[in-house]
CSV table of C-alpha atoms in Angstrom, one decimal:
chain,number,residue,atom,x,y,z
A,112,MET,CA,-14.4,41.8,-18.1
A,113,SER,CA,-11.8,38.8,-15.6
A,114,VAL,CA,-11.1,35.9,-15.5
A,115,LEU,CA,-10.1,33.3,-13.0
A,116,ILE,CA,-8.6,30.2,-14.4
A,117,ALA,CA,-9.0,27.3,-12.2
A,118,VAL,CA,-7.3,24.0,-13.1
A,119,ASP,CA,-6.1,20.7,-12.6
A,120,LYS,CA,-3.8,18.6,-14.4
A,121,PHE,CA,-4.8,16.5,-17.1
A,122,LYS,CA,-3.4,13.4,-16.3
A,123,GLY,CA,-0.2,12.6,-18.5
A,124,SER,CA,0.0,14.7,-20.5
A,125,LEU,CA,0.0,18.9,-19.0
A,126,SER,CA,0.4,19.9,-15.3
A,127,GLN,CA,-1.4,22.7,-13.6
A,128,SER,CA,0.9,25.2,-14.5
A,129,GLU,CA,1.8,23.9,-18.6
A,130,ILE,CA,-1.7,24.3,-18.3
A,131,ILE,CA,-2.0,28.0,-16.7
A,132,GLU,CA,1.0,29.0,-19.1
A,133,VAL,CA,-1.2,28.5,-22.4
A,134,VAL,CA,-4.7,30.0,-21.2
A,135,SER,CA,-2.8,33.4,-20.4
A,136,ASN,CA,-0.8,33.4,-23.3
A,137,PHE,CA,-4.6,33.1,-24.8
A,138,LEU,CA,-5.8,35.3,-22.6
A,139,SER,CA,-3.4,38.3,-23.0
A,140,HIS,CA,-3.5,38.0,-26.8
A,141,HIS,CA,-6.8,38.9,-26.6
A,142,GLN,CA,-6.1,41.3,-23.4
A,143,ILE,CA,-8.1,40.4,-21.1
A,144,GLU,CA,-7.5,40.6,-17.4
A,145,HIS,CA,-6.8,37.2,-15.2
A,146,SER,CA,-5.8,35.8,-12.5
A,147,SER,CA,-4.8,32.4,-11.6
A,148,VAL,CA,-4.7,29.1,-8.8
A,149,HIS,CA,-3.6,25.5,-8.7
A,150,ILE,CA,-6.5,23.3,-8.2
A,151,ALA,CA,-5.9,19.7,-7.5
A,152,ASP,CA,-8.3,16.8,-6.4
A,153,GLY,CA,-6.2,14.9,-4.1
A,154,GLY,CA,-4.0,12.7,-6.6
A,155,ASP,CA,-0.9,13.5,-9.0
A,156,GLY,CA,-0.4,16.9,-8.4
A,157,SER,CA,-1.5,17.9,-5.0
A,158,ILE,CA,1.8,18.6,-3.9
A,159,ASP,CA,2.4,21.2,-6.9
A,160,ALA,CA,-0.6,22.7,-6.0
A,161,LEU,CA,0.8,22.8,-2.1
A,162,THR,CA,4.2,24.3,-2.7
A,163,GLN,CA,1.5,27.5,-4.6
A,164,LEU,CA,0.0,28.4,-1.8
A,165,ARG,CA,3.3,28.5,-0.5
A,166,TRP,CA,3.6,25.2,1.6
A,167,GLN,CA,7.7,24.1,1.8
A,168,ARG,CA,8.9,21.2,-0.5
A,169,LYS,CA,10.2,18.5,1.0
A,170,THR,CA,12.4,15.1,-0.1
A,171,MET,CA,12.8,12.0,0.9
A,172,THR,CA,13.6,8.7,0.1
A,173,VAL,CA,10.9,6.0,-0.1
A,174,SER,CA,10.4,2.4,-2.4
A,175,GLY,CA,8.2,3.3,-5.4
A,176,PRO,CA,5.2,0.8,-5.5
A,177,LEU,CA,8.0,-2.2,-7.1
A,178,ASN,CA,10.1,-1.6,-4.3
A,179,ASN,CA,12.8,0.7,-6.1
A,180,GLU,CA,13.9,3.1,-3.7
A,181,HIS,CA,13.4,6.4,-5.4
A,182,LYS,CA,13.2,10.6,-3.8
A,183,ALA,CA,9.7,11.7,-3.9
A,184,ASP,CA,8.9,14.9,-2.4
A,185,TYR,CA,6.0,15.7,-0.1
A,186,ALA,CA,4.9,19.1,1.9
A,187,VAL,CA,4.9,21.3,5.7
A,188,SER,CA,2.8,24.0,5.5
A,189,PRO,CA,4.1,27.7,6.0
A,190,GLU,CA,3.1,27.5,10.1
A,191,GLY,CA,5.0,23.8,9.8
A,192,ASN,CA,2.0,22.5,12.3
A,193,ARG,CA,0.8,20.5,9.2
A,194,VAL,CA,2.5,18.2,6.7
A,195,ALA,CA,1.5,16.5,3.3
A,196,VAL,CA,2.3,13.1,1.4
A,197,GLU,CA,1.3,12.4,-1.8
A,198,VAL,CA,0.1,8.3,-3.1
A,199,ALA,CA,1.3,9.9,-6.6
A,200,GLU,CA,4.6,11.1,-5.6
A,201,ILE,CA,5.2,7.6,-3.0
A,202,CYS,CA,4.1,4.6,-5.2
A,203,GLY,CA,2.4,5.5,-7.9
A,204,ILE,CA,1.3,4.6,-11.4
A,205,LYS,CA,3.1,7.2,-13.0
A,206,TYR,CA,6.5,5.1,-12.2
A,207,LEU,CA,5.3,2.3,-14.6
A,208,GLN,CA,5.5,3.7,-17.7
A,209,GLY,CA,2.7,1.7,-18.8
A,210,ASN,CA,4.5,-2.0,-17.2
A,211,LEU,CA,1.3,-2.1,-15.0
A,212,ARG,CA,2.0,-4.5,-12.3
A,213,PRO,CA,-0.9,-4.9,-10.7
A,214,TYR,CA,-0.2,-8.0,-8.5
A,215,LEU,CA,3.2,-6.6,-6.7
A,216,ALA,CA,2.5,-2.8,-6.4
A,217,SER,CA,2.1,-2.3,-3.5
A,218,SER,CA,0.8,0.7,-1.1
A,219,ARG,CA,4.6,0.0,1.0
A,220,GLY,CA,6.2,3.1,0.2
A,221,LEU,CA,3.3,5.0,1.7
A,222,GLY,CA,4.3,2.9,5.6
A,223,GLU,CA,8.0,4.5,5.6
A,224,ALA,CA,7.5,8.0,3.8
A,225,LEU,CA,4.3,8.2,7.3
A,226,SER,CA,7.1,6.5,9.5
A,227,GLN,CA,9.8,9.0,8.4
A,228,ILE,CA,8.0,12.3,9.0
A,229,LEU,CA,5.0,11.8,11.9
A,230,PRO,CA,8.1,11.5,14.2
A,231,SER,CA,8.3,16.1,14.3
A,232,ASN,CA,4.7,15.9,15.2
A,233,PHE,CA,2.7,17.5,12.9
A,234,GLN,CA,-0.4,18.5,14.1
A,235,GLU,CA,-2.3,17.7,10.9
A,236,THR,CA,-1.3,14.9,8.4
A,237,LEU,CA,-3.0,15.1,5.3
A,238,ILE,CA,-2.5,12.2,2.8
A,239,CYS,CA,-3.8,12.6,-0.9
A,240,VAL,CA,-4.4,9.4,-2.0
A,241,GLY,CA,-5.2,9.3,-6.0
A,242,GLY,CA,-2.5,8.3,-9.3
A,243,SER,CA,-1.7,5.0,-7.0
A,244,ALA,CA,-0.4,2.2,-8.7
A,245,SER,CA,-1.6,-0.7,-5.8
A,246,ILE,CA,-4.8,-2.3,-4.8
A,247,ASP,CA,-3.8,-4.6,-1.8
A,248,GLY,CA,-5.9,-2.7,0.1
A,249,GLY,CA,-3.7,-0.9,2.0
A,250,MET,CA,-2.2,-3.2,2.9
A,251,GLY,CA,1.4,-2.0,2.0
A,252,ILE,CA,1.3,0.6,4.2
A,253,LEU,CA,1.5,-1.8,7.2
A,254,GLN,CA,4.2,-3.0,5.5
A,255,GLY,CA,6.1,-0.4,5.4
A,256,MET,CA,5.6,0.0,9.2
A,257,GLY,CA,7.6,-3.2,9.7
A,258,ILE,CA,4.2,-4.6,11.3
A,259,SER,CA,3.6,-8.2,9.9
A,260,VAL,CA,1.1,-9.5,8.0
A,261,LEU,CA,1.3,-13.2,8.0
A,262,ASP,CA,-0.2,-16.1,6.3
A,263,ARG,CA,-1.4,-19.3,7.3
A,264,ASN,CA,1.6,-20.8,8.1
A,265,GLY,CA,2.9,-17.4,10.0
A,266,LYS,CA,5.1,-16.6,7.0
A,267,SER,CA,5.3,-13.1,6.1
A,268,VAL,CA,3.0,-12.1,2.9
A,269,GLN,CA,5.1,-10.8,0.0
A,270,PRO,CA,3.7,-6.6,-0.6
A,271,GLY,CA,0.9,-6.7,-3.1
A,272,LEU,CA,-2.2,-7.9,-4.7
A,273,ALA,CA,-0.8,-11.7,-5.0
A,274,GLY,CA,0.7,-11.2,-1.0
A,275,LEU,CA,-3.1,-9.7,0.4
A,276,GLU,CA,-4.3,-13.0,-1.4
A,277,LYS,CA,-3.0,-14.5,1.1
A,278,ALA,CA,-3.8,-13.0,4.1
A,279,PHE,CA,-4.1,-14.4,7.3
A,280,GLU,CA,-3.7,-12.5,10.0
A,281,ILE,CA,-2.2,-9.2,11.4
A,282,ASP,CA,0.7,-9.0,14.0
A,283,PHE,CA,-2.0,-6.1,16.2
A,284,LYS,CA,0.7,-5.4,19.0
A,285,THR,CA,3.1,-4.2,16.2
A,286,LEU,CA,0.0,-1.9,14.6
A,287,VAL,CA,-1.3,-1.0,18.4
A,288,SER,CA,2.3,0.2,19.3
A,289,LYS,CA,3.2,2.0,15.7
A,290,ARG,CA,-0.2,3.9,15.6
A,291,GLU,CA,0.7,5.4,19.7
A,292,GLU,CA,4.4,6.1,18.5
A,293,LEU,CA,3.9,7.6,15.2
A,294,PHE,CA,0.3,9.7,15.3
A,295,GLY,CA,-0.7,10.1,18.2
A,296,ASP,CA,-2.7,12.6,18.9
A,297,SER,CA,-2.1,14.6,15.7
A,298,SER,CA,-4.9,15.1,13.4
A,299,LEU,CA,-4.9,12.4,10.0
A,300,LYS,CA,-6.6,13.2,7.2
A,301,VAL,CA,-7.0,11.3,3.4
A,302,LEU,CA,-7.9,13.2,1.0
A,303,SER,CA,-9.8,11.1,-2.0
A,304,ASP,CA,-10.5,12.1,-5.7
A,305,THR,CA,-13.1,9.1,-5.0
A,306,SER,CA,-16.8,8.9,-3.0
A,307,PHE,CA,-15.9,5.1,-4.2
A,308,PRO,CA,-16.3,2.3,-1.4
A,309,LEU,CA,-13.5,-0.5,-0.8
A,310,LEU,CA,-16.7,-3.6,-1.8
A,311,GLY,CA,-18.6,-3.9,-4.0
A,312,ILE,CA,-19.5,-3.4,-7.4
A,313,HIS,CA,-19.0,0.2,-7.3
A,314,GLY,CA,-15.4,0.3,-4.7
A,315,ALA,CA,-11.7,-0.4,-5.8
A,316,ALA,CA,-11.2,-3.6,-7.9
A,317,ARG,CA,-14.5,-3.4,-9.9
A,318,SER,CA,-14.0,0.6,-10.3
A,319,PHE,CA,-9.9,1.2,-11.0
A,320,GLY,CA,-8.9,-2.2,-12.0
A,321,ARG,CA,-8.6,-2.2,-15.0
A,322,GLN,CA,-6.9,0.6,-15.0
A,323,LYS,CA,-3.6,-0.7,-12.7
A,324,GLY,CA,-4.0,-3.9,-15.1
A,325,LEU,CA,-6.4,-6.3,-13.8
A,326,THR,CA,-8.7,-8.1,-16.4
A,327,ARG,CA,-12.0,-8.9,-15.6
A,328,PHE,CA,-10.5,-12.7,-14.0
A,329,GLY,CA,-8.4,-10.3,-11.7
A,330,GLN,CA,-10.3,-8.2,-10.4
A,331,ILE,CA,-12.7,-10.7,-9.1
A,332,ARG,CA,-9.7,-11.8,-7.7
A,333,ALA,CA,-8.9,-8.9,-6.3
A,334,GLU,CA,-12.4,-8.0,-5.1
A,335,LEU,CA,-12.5,-11.9,-3.7
A,336,ALA,CA,-9.1,-10.4,-1.1
A,337,LEU,CA,-10.6,-7.3,-0.2
A,338,ARG,CA,-13.1,-9.1,0.9
A,339,ARG,CA,-10.6,-11.4,3.3
A,340,TRP,CA,-9.3,-8.0,4.0
A,341,PHE,CA,-11.9,-6.4,4.9
A,342,ARG,CA,-12.7,-9.9,7.3
A,343,ILE,CA,-9.2,-9.5,9.3
A,344,SER,CA,-9.0,-5.9,9.5
A,345,LYS,CA,-12.7,-5.7,11.0
A,346,GLU,CA,-11.1,-8.4,14.5
A,347,PHE,CA,-9.1,-4.8,14.7
A,348,ASN,CA,-11.8,-2.6,14.1
A,349,PRO,CA,-15.4,-4.2,14.4
A,350,GLN,CA,-16.8,-0.4,13.6
A,351,ILE,CA,-15.7,-0.6,9.7
A,352,GLU,CA,-18.2,-0.7,7.2
A,353,LYS,CA,-18.0,-2.2,3.5
A,354,LYS,CA,-19.4,0.3,1.6
A,355,LYS,CA,-18.0,3.8,3.3
A,356,THR,CA,-17.5,6.8,1.6
A,357,GLY,CA,-13.7,6.8,0.0
A,358,THR,CA,-12.5,3.1,1.7
A,359,GLY,CA,-11.9,2.3,-1.6
A,360,SER,CA,-9.8,5.7,-3.1
A,361,ALA,CA,-6.3,4.5,-4.1
A,362,GLY,CA,-6.4,0.9,-4.1
A,363,GLY,CA,-8.2,1.0,-0.6
A,364,ILE,CA,-5.6,2.8,0.9
A,365,GLY,CA,-8.3,5.1,2.3
A,366,PHE,CA,-9.6,1.9,3.9
A,367,ALA,CA,-6.4,0.5,5.8
A,368,MET,CA,-5.5,4.4,6.9
A,369,ASN,CA,-8.9,4.4,8.0
A,370,THR,CA,-9.6,1.3,9.5
A,371,PHE,CA,-5.9,1.5,11.3
A,372,PHE,CA,-5.4,5.0,11.6
A,373,GLY,CA,-8.8,6.1,12.2
A,374,ALA,CA,-8.0,9.0,9.6
A,375,ASN,CA,-11.1,10.4,7.8
A,376,ILE,CA,-12.0,10.8,4.5
A,377,GLU,CA,-12.3,13.8,2.8
A,378,SER,CA,-12.9,15.1,-0.8
A,379,GLY,CA,-9.7,16.3,-1.5
A,380,SER,CA,-11.6,18.6,-4.3
A,381,ASP,CA,-13.2,20.0,-1.3
A,382,PHE,CA,-10.5,21.1,0.8
A,383,PHE,CA,-8.2,22.7,-2.4
A,384,VAL,CA,-10.8,24.5,-3.0
A,385,ALA,CA,-11.6,26.0,0.1
A,386,GLU,CA,-7.5,25.9,1.1
A,387,SER,CA,-6.9,28.2,-2.4
A,388,ARG,CA,-7.8,31.7,-3.1
A,389,VAL,CA,-11.4,30.1,-5.7
A,390,ARG,CA,-14.1,31.4,-3.3
A,391,LYS,CA,-12.8,34.9,-3.0
A,392,LEU,CA,-11.3,35.7,-6.6
A,393,LEU,CA,-14.9,34.6,-8.3
A,394,THR,CA,-16.7,37.0,-8.8
A,395,GLU,CA,-20.4,37.9,-9.4
A,396,LYS,CA,-20.1,37.7,-13.8
A,397,MET,CA,-17.1,36.6,-13.7
A,398,THR,CA,-15.6,33.9,-16.6
A,399,LEU,CA,-13.9,30.3,-14.6
A,400,ILE,CA,-11.9,28.9,-16.9
A,401,THR,CA,-11.4,25.8,-15.5
A,402,GLY,CA,-11.5,21.4,-16.7
A,403,GLU,CA,-10.1,18.3,-15.9
A,404,GLY,CA,-8.4,16.2,-18.6
A,405,ARG,CA,-11.1,13.1,-19.2
A,406,ILE,CA,-14.5,14.2,-18.3
A,407,ASP,CA,-17.2,11.2,-17.4
A,408,SER,CA,-19.3,9.9,-14.9
A,409,THR,CA,-16.4,9.3,-12.5
A,410,THR,CA,-15.8,13.7,-12.9
A,411,LEU,CA,-19.3,13.7,-10.5
A,412,SER,CA,-17.6,11.6,-7.7
A,413,GLY,CA,-14.7,12.6,-6.1
A,414,LYS,CA,-12.9,15.2,-9.0
A,415,THR,CA,-12.3,18.7,-8.1
A,416,LEU,CA,-14.9,20.2,-11.3
A,417,LEU,CA,-18.0,19.6,-9.4
A,418,PRO,CA,-16.8,21.8,-7.0
A,419,LEU,CA,-15.8,24.5,-9.3
A,420,LEU,CA,-19.0,24.4,-11.6
A,421,LYS,CA,-20.9,24.7,-8.2
A,422,LEU,CA,-19.1,27.2,-6.8
A,423,ALA,CA,-19.7,29.4,-10.6
A,424,ARG,CA,-23.4,28.5,-10.3
A,425,GLU,CA,-23.9,30.6,-6.8
A,426,ARG,CA,-21.3,33.3,-7.8
A,427,ASN,CA,-23.3,34.1,-11.2
A,428,SER,CA,-20.2,33.8,-13.4
A,429,ARG,CA,-19.9,31.8,-16.4
A,430,VAL,CA,-17.6,29.2,-17.4
A,431,LEU,CA,-14.9,27.6,-20.2
A,432,LEU,CA,-14.6,24.2,-20.1
A,433,LEU,CA,-11.3,22.7,-20.7
A,434,CYS,CA,-10.4,19.1,-21.4
A,435,GLY,CA,-8.6,16.4,-23.7
A,436,SER,CA,-11.7,14.9,-24.2
A,437,ALA,CA,-15.5,14.0,-23.2
A,438,ASP,CA,-18.0,11.9,-22.3
A,439,ALA,CA,-21.4,12.7,-24.4
A,440,THR,CA,-23.4,11.3,-21.8
A,441,THR,CA,-21.6,13.4,-19.1
A,442,LEU,CA,-21.2,16.3,-21.0
A,443,ARG,CA,-24.6,16.9,-21.7
A,444,TYR,CA,-25.6,16.4,-17.8
A,445,LEU,CA,-23.0,19.6,-17.2
A,446,ARG,CA,-24.7,22.3,-19.5
A,447,LYS,CA,-28.1,21.7,-18.3
A,448,GLU,CA,-26.3,21.8,-14.5
A,449,PHE,CA,-24.6,24.4,-14.8
A,450,PRO,CA,-23.6,27.5,-16.9
A,451,ILE,CA,-20.8,26.7,-19.4
A,452,VAL,CA,-21.0,29.0,-22.4
A,453,GLY,CA,-18.3,27.2,-24.6
A,454,VAL,CA,-15.8,23.7,-24.5
A,455,VAL,CA,-12.7,23.6,-25.7
A,456,LYS,CA,-11.7,19.8,-26.1
A,457,LEU,CA,-8.0,18.7,-28.1
A,458,SER,CA,-9.9,15.8,-29.3
A,459,ASP,CA,-11.7,17.5,-31.4
A,460,SER,CA,-8.1,18.5,-33.5
A,461,GLY,CA,-9.0,15.8,-34.7
A,462,GLU,CA,-5.6,13.8,-34.0
A,463,GLY,CA,-5.1,10.3,-32.2
A,464,ILE,CA,-4.6,9.9,-28.5
A,465,GLU,CA,-0.3,9.0,-28.3
A,466,VAL,CA,-0.1,12.6,-30.5
A,467,LEU,CA,-3.0,14.0,-28.3
A,468,MET,CA,-0.2,13.1,-25.1
A,469,ASN,CA,2.3,14.7,-26.7
A,470,ARG,CA,1.3,17.4,-28.0
A,471,ALA,CA,-1.0,19.0,-25.6
A,472,ARG,CA,0.0,21.6,-24.9
A,473,GLU,CA,0.5,22.8,-28.3
A,474,ILE,CA,-3.2,22.0,-29.3
A,475,LEU,CA,-4.6,23.4,-26.3
A,476,ALA,CA,-3.6,26.8,-27.4
A,477,GLU,CA,-3.6,26.1,-31.1
A,478,GLN,CA,-7.8,24.8,-30.0
A,479,LEU,CA,-8.8,27.9,-27.8
A,480,ASP,CA,-7.6,29.7,-31.2
A,481,SER,CA,-9.7,27.8,-33.3
A,482,SER,CA,-12.2,27.9,-31.1
A,483,TYR,CA,-12.8,31.8,-29.4
A,484,GLN,CA,-16.0,33.3,-29.2
A,485,LYS,CA,-15.9,37.3,-27.5
A,486,ARG,CA,-18.8,35.9,-25.6
A,487,TRP,CA,-17.0,33.8,-23.5
A,488,PHE,CA,-16.1,36.8,-21.5
A,489,ALA,CA,-19.1,39.6,-22.7
């Protein structure tokens, strides 16, 4: 018997490396042969996953979501011709430590990061956009590059959603100049962890506003601000679409990179599955151990789990699913569609959310031991 571990992080509690270590110890205890790969979806942990694929980790200084300077990692490919940045690492929600500030949080740091990196003339730039703190339509990217966004009185607006609500005009002349200066002929890709568009009932404000700290009324305000931002942006790029897939990622960062800089928006999970050795390592009759922190409806719209489950079905492999918790409806669907032989949930321990987050490593080990069945690997 042979097992492949291919997991993304459990957001806020366990990294890919920590999960792999716990599962590897469990399998070694039962004398089960196994190998592992790091996977990501374009969100938190993307740079970590790339470094496991022999990309070189580098560091820069940028503004966080509330304009505080800090060190952030990025990665350069082994060949030196590709570079990757991670929004969660630059201006992610993790830096707010629970003190959500949706009207002030900005994507400015990403604009600063690209301005520092891209004069190096990489052939391809990858922007991993999950885990953001802001819902500013990507306006902060322009501000971080020195491109003015003005109100009706011709004054620069402040960063964040509060500034987006007052945005009236973009300095298109400087935008065109910066676009040529920074990107030139370089290929630009947004690796998204969601397929949701910028606007509408499945758009950035309504789908992700709550997790960024917006009330229901705040989500309506954000939707109106993003609609105005769309109209302003359409003056620069008349071809943009309201419901283009992935433009709602990271509070509209996907929209800004596509609209202003011509970036292609792609599935982050598909990229990492292709870039890693999963397709080579997972063979027929093996067991794939995979999962994510929370299995729910968003699992079906850009997360890493779905392409891995499809690959397991294609290879006639078994799947052991790990998660922190799971929505019953989504889990029933996955069990029906894919060859899942077992599910290990941290929430089955009966502990409260705070304990689960703080003791996730120990609880995962305990749940694996208590749930173990030979048929997982037979």
